[in-house]
Tab-separated table of C-alpha atoms in Angstrom:
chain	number	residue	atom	x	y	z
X	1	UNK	CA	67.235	-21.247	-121.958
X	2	UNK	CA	65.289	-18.198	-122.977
X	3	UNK	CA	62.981	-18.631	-126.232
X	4	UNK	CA	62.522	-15.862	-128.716
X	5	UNK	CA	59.846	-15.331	-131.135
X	6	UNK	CA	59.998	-15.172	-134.573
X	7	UNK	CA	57.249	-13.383	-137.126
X	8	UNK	CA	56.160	-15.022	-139.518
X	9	UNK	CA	53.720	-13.275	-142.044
X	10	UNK	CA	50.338	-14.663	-142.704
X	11	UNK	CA	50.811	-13.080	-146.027
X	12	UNK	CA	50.770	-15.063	-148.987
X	13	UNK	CA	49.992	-15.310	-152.801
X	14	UNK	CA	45.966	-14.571	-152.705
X	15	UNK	CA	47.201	-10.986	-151.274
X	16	UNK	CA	48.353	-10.035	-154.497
X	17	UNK	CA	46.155	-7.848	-156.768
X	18	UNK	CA	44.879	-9.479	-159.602
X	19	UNK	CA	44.786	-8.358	-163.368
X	20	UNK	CA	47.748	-6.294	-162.430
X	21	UNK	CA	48.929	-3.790	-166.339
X	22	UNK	CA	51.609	-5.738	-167.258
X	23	UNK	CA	54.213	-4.111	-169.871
X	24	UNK	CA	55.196	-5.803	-173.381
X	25	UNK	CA	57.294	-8.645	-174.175
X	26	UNK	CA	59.920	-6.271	-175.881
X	27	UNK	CA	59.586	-3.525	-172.540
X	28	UNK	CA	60.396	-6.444	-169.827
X	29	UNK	CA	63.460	-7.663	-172.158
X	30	UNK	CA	65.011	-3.932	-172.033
X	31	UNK	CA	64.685	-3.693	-168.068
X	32	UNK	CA	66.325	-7.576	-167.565
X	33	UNK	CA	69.026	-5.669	-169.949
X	34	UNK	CA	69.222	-2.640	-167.812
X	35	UNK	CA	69.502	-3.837	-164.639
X	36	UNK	CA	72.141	-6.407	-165.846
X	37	UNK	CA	73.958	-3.359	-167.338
X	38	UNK	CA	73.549	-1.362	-163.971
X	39	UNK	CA	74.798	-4.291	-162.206
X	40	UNK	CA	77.924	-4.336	-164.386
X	41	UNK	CA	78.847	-1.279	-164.350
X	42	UNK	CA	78.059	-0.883	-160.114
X	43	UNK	CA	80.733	-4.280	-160.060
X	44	UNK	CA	83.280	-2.410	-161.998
X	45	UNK	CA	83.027	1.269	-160.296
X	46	UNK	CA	82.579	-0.735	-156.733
X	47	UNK	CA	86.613	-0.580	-156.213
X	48	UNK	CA	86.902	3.081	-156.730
X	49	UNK	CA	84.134	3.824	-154.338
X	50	UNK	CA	86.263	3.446	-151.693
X	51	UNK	CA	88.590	5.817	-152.468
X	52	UNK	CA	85.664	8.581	-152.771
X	53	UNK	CA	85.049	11.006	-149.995
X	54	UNK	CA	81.815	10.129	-147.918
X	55	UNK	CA	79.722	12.766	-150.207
X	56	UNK	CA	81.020	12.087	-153.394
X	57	UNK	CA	80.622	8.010	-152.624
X	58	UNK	CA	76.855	8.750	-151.468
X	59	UNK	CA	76.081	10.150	-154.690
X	60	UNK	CA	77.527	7.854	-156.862
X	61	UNK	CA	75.645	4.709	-154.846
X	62	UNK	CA	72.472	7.641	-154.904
X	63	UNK	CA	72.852	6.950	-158.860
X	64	UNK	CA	73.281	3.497	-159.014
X	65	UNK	CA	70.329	2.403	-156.876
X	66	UNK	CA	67.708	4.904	-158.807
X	67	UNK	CA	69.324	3.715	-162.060
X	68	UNK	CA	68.345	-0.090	-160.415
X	69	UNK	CA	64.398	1.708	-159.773
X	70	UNK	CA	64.643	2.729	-163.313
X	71	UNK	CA	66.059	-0.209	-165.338
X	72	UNK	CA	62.887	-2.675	-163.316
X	73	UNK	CA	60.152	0.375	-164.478
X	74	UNK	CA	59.566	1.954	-161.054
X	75	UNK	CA	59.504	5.444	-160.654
X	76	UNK	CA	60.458	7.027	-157.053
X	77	UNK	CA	58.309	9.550	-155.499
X	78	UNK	CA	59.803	11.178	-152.251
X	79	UNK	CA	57.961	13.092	-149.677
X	80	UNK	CA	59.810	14.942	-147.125
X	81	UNK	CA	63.763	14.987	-146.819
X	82	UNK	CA	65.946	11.978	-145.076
X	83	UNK	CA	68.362	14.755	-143.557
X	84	UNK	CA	70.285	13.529	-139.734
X	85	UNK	CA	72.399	16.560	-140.345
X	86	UNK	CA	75.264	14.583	-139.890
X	87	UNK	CA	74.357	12.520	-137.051
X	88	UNK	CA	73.649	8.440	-136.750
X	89	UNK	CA	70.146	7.627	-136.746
X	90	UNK	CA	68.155	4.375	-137.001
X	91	UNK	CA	65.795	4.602	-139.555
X	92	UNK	CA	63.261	2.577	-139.944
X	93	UNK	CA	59.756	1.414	-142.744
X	94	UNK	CA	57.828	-0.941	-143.071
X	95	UNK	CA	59.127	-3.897	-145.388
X	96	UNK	CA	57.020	-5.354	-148.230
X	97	UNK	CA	59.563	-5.859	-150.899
X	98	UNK	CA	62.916	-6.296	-151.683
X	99	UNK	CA	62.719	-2.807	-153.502
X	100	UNK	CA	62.355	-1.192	-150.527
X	101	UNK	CA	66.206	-1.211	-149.700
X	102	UNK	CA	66.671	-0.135	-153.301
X	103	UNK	CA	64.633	2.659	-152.443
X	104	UNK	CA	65.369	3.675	-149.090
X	105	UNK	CA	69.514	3.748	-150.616
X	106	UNK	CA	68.126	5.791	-153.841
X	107	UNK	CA	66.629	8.528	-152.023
X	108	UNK	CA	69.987	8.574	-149.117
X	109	UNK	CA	72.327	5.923	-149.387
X	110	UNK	CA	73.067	4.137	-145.628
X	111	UNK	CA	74.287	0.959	-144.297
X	112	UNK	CA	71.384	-1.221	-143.238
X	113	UNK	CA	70.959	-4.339	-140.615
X	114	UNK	CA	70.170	-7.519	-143.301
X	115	UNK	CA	70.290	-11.130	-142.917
X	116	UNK	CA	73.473	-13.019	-143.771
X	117	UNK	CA	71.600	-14.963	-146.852
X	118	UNK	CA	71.216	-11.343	-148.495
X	119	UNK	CA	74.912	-11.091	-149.149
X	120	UNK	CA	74.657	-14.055	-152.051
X	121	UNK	CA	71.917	-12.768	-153.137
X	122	UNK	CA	71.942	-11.558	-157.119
X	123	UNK	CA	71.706	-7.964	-157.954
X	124	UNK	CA	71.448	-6.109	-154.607
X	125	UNK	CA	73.552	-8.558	-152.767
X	126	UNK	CA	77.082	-6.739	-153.851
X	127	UNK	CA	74.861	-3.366	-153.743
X	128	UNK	CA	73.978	-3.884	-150.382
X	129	UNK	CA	77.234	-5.214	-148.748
X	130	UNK	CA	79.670	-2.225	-150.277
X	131	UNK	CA	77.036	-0.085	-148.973
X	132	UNK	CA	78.817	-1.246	-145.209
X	133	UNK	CA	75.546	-3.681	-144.273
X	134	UNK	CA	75.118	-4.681	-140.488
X	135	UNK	CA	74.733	-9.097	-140.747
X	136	UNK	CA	72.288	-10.880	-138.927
X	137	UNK	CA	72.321	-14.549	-138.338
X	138	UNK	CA	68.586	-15.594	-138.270
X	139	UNK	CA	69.700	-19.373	-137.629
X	140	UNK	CA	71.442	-18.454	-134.786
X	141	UNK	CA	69.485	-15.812	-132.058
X	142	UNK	CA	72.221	-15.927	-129.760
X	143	UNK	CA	74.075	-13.696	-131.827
X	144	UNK	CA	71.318	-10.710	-131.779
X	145	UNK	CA	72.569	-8.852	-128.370
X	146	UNK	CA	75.936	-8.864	-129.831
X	147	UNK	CA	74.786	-7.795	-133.438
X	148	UNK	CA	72.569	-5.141	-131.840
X	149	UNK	CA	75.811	-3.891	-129.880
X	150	UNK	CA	77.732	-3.479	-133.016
X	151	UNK	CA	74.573	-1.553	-134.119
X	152	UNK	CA	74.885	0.536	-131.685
X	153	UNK	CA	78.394	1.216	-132.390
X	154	UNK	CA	77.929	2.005	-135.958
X	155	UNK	CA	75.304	4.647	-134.964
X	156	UNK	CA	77.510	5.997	-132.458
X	157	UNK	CA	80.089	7.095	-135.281
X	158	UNK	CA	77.336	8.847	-137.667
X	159	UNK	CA	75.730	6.643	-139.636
X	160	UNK	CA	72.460	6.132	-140.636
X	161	UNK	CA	71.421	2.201	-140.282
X	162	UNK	CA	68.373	1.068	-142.192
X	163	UNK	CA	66.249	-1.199	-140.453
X	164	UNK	CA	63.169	-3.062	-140.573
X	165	UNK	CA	61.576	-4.125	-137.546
X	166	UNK	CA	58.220	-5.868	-138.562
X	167	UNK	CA	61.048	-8.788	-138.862
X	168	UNK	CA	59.345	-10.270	-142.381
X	169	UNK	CA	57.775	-8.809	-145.592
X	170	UNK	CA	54.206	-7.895	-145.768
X	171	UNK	CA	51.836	-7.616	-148.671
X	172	UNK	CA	51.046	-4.074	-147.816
X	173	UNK	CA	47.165	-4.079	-147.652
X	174	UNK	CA	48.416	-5.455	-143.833
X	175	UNK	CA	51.281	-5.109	-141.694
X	176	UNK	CA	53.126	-6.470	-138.803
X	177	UNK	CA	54.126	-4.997	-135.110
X	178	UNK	CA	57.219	-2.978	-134.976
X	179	UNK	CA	59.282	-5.526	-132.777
X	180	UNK	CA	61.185	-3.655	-130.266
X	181	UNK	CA	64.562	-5.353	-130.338
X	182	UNK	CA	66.682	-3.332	-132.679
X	183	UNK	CA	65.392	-0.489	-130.944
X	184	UNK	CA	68.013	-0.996	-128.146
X	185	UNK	CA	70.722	0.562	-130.208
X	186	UNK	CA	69.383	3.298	-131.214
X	187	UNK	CA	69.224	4.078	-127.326
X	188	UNK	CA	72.407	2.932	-126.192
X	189	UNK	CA	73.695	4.998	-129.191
X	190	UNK	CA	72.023	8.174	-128.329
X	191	UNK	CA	71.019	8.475	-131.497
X	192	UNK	CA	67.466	9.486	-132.797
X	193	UNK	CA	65.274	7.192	-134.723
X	194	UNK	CA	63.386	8.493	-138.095
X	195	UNK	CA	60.424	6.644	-139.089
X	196	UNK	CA	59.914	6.076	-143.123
X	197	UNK	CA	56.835	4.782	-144.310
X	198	UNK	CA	57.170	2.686	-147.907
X	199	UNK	CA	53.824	2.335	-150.522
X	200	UNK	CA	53.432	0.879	-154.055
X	201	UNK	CA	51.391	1.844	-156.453
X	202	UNK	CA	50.292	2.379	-159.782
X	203	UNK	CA	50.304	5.564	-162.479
X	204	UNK	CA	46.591	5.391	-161.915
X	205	UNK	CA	46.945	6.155	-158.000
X	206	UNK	CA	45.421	2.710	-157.298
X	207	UNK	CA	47.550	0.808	-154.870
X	208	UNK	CA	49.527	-2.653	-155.408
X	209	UNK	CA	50.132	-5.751	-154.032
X	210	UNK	CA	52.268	-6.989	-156.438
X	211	UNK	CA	55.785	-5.868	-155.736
X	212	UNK	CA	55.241	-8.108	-152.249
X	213	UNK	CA	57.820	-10.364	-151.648
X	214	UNK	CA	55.706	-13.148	-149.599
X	215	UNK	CA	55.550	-16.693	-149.145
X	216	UNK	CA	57.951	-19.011	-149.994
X	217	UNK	CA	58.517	-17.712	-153.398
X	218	UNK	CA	62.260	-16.909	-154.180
X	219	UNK	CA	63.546	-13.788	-154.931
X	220	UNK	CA	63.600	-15.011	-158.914
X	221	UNK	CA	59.977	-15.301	-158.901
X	222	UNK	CA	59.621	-11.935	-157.209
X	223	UNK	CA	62.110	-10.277	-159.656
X	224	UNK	CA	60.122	-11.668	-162.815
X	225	UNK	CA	56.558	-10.129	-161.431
X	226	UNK	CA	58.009	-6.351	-160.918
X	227	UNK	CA	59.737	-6.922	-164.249
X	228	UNK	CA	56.345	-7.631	-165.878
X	229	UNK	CA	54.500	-4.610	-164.566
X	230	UNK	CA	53.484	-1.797	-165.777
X	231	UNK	CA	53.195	1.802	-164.241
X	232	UNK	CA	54.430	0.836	-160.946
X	233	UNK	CA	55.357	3.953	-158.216
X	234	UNK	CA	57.283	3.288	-155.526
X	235	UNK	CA	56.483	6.702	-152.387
X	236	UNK	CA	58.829	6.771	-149.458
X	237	UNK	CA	57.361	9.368	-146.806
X	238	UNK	CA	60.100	10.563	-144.359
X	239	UNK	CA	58.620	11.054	-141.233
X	240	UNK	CA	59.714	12.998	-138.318
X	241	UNK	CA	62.649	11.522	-136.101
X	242	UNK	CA	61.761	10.698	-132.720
X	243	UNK	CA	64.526	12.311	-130.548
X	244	UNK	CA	67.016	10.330	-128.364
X	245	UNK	CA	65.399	9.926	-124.802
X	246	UNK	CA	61.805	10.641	-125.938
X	247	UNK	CA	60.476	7.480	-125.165
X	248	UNK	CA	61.120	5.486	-121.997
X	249	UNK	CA	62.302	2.091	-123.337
X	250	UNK	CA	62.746	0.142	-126.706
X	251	UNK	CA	59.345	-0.553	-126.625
X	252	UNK	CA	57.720	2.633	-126.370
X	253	UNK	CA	60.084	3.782	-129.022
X	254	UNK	CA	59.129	1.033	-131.413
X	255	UNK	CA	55.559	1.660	-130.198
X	256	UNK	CA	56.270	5.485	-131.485
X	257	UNK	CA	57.536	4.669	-134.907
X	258	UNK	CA	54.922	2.018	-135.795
X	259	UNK	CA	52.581	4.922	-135.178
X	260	UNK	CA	54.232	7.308	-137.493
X	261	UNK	CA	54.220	4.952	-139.928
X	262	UNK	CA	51.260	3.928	-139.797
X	263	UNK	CA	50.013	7.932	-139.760
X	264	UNK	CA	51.714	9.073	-143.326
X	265	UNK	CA	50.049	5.832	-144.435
X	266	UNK	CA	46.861	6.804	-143.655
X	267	UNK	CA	46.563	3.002	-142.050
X	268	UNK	CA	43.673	2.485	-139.324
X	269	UNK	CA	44.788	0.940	-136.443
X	270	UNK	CA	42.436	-2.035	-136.672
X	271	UNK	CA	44.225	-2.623	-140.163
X	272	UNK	CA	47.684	-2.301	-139.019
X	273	UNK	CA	47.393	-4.650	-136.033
X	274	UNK	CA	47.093	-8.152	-138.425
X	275	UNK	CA	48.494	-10.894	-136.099
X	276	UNK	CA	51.108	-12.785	-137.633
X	277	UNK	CA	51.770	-16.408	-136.901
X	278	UNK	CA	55.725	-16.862	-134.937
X	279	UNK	CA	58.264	-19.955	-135.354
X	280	UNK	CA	59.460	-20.476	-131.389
X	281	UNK	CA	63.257	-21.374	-131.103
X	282	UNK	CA	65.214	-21.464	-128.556
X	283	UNK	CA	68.123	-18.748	-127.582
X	284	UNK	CA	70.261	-19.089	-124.604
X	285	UNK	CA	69.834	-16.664	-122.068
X	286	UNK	CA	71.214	-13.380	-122.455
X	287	UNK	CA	71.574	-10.426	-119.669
X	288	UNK	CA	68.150	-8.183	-118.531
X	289	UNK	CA	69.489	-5.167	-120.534
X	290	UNK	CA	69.832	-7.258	-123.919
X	291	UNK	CA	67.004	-7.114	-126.042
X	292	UNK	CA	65.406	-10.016	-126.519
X	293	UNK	CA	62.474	-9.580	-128.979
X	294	UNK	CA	63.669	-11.271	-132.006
X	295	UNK	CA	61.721	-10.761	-134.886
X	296	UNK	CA	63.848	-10.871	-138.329
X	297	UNK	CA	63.288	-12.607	-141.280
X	298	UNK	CA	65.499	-10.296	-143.502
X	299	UNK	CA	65.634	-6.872	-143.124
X	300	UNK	CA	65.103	-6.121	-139.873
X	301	UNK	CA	67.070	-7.458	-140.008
X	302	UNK	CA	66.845	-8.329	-143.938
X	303	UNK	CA	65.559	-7.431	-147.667
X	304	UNK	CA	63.121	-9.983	-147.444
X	305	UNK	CA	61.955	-9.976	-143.767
């Protein structure tokens, strides 16, 4: 028996701002309206999608997830362009809420490596399963070589696979180690890996906690907190890729990308290196070229992390 590691973020409820704007009575009713409405009409367009070319399906799930942005009050600000000229690539940010899925999909719609949970979950669950998400089982680590295999083979054919390797959500103001083990497929898929690097803030420039989707709240209690704020900005900066073969193993890679994260950040290194507290469980033991660095809470492997 092998044991793998699990994160688990120190991050908790005193890491979110305080006195955040919060938006009227009358405001947070219309957005619960909204995003029920863009839910509904996602459910009812969801059969047809498959019958859509790849382009013309990408922009109609390009709509729906920046209508979701819009009906909870967040506007999207993009820097750079997510373009893999039609090749697979791993891409991969640094997880703090479960917008960030909504917004990775809203500025380029891809599949994405989530935990199994995420699949029941209400609003982005359908979202994120018709948009052809990669399961992980978190309860059961022998399954990651052979999920990170069928990575790997989804890359392989051309698509882009969102994942998030810190393994758990962060608050934001700190962040976890890019864990190496979804790395793997990117290099036995030959495929390069583009770093994107997530931040929330407010009209007034000033950043935010708040969106965070920490501790053992549930995804209810994180849902009515974004709902009740006011002026919130969600920037996604699309890094560089990092070309197939450029670094010498999974870890150097995920070394790489936690860099260039870190870098359109603006995050010192001192800040970024938090230590977060792991769960041990046990794995069997899987063969020397398997990765075995399991960190994934839910979007790393999940939404949530």
């Amino acid at each position: 028996m092998t044991h793998a590691w699990m994160p688990v973020s120190p991050c908790g409820a005193d890491c979110l701002a305080p006195h955040p704007p919060v938006a009227g009575l009358g405001r947070r009713m219309l957005r619960v309206c909204g995003a029920a409405c863009v839910v509904l009409i996602a459910s009812l367009v969801a059969p047809a999608l498959f019958a859509l070319p790849p382009g013309a399906r990408d922009r109609v799930l390009r709509v729906v997830f920046r209508g979701v942005l819009r009906a909870f009050g967040v506007r999207l600000v993009v820097h750079g362009r997510l373009d893999t000229a039609g090749r697979g690539a791993l891409v991969v940010n640094n997880h703090i809420s479960w917008l960030d899925i909504v917004g990775i999909n809203a500025v380029r719609p891809m599949r994405a490596l989530a935990k199994r949970e995420i699949a029941c979950w209400p609003v982005l669950g359908g979202l994120v399963s018709r948009a052809g998400s990669v399961y992980l089982d978190r309860e059961r680590l022998s399954t990651l070589p052979a999920t990170v295999t069928q990575l790997a083979e989804v890359l392989r054919g051309g698509s882009l696979v969102s994942v998030t390797p810190e393994g758990t959500t962060w608050c934001g103001a700190a962040s976890g180690r890019f864990r190496p083990a979804t790395f793997q497929a990117a290099i036995d898929g030959g495929v390069p890996v583009r770093p994107v690097a997530l931040r929330y803030r407010l009209a007034d420039g000033r950043e935010t906690t708040q969106p965070a989707f920490i501790g053992p709240e549930s995804l209810i209690e994180s849902l009515r907190r974004v709902v009740r704020l006011r002026g919130l900005v969600l920037e996604v900066f699309v890094c560089p890729e990092i070309a197939p073969g450029r670094a010498a193993d999974r870890r150097e890679l995920a070394a790489l990308a936690e860099s260039a994260v870190h870098a359109a950040l603006g995050v010192s290194a001192l800040r970024a290196r938090v230590s977060a507290p792991r769960v041990r469980v046990s794995a069997p033991r899987v063969r020397a070229s398997a990765p075995r660095d399991a960190g994934t809470r839910a979007g790393s492997a999940d939404t949530r992390g």
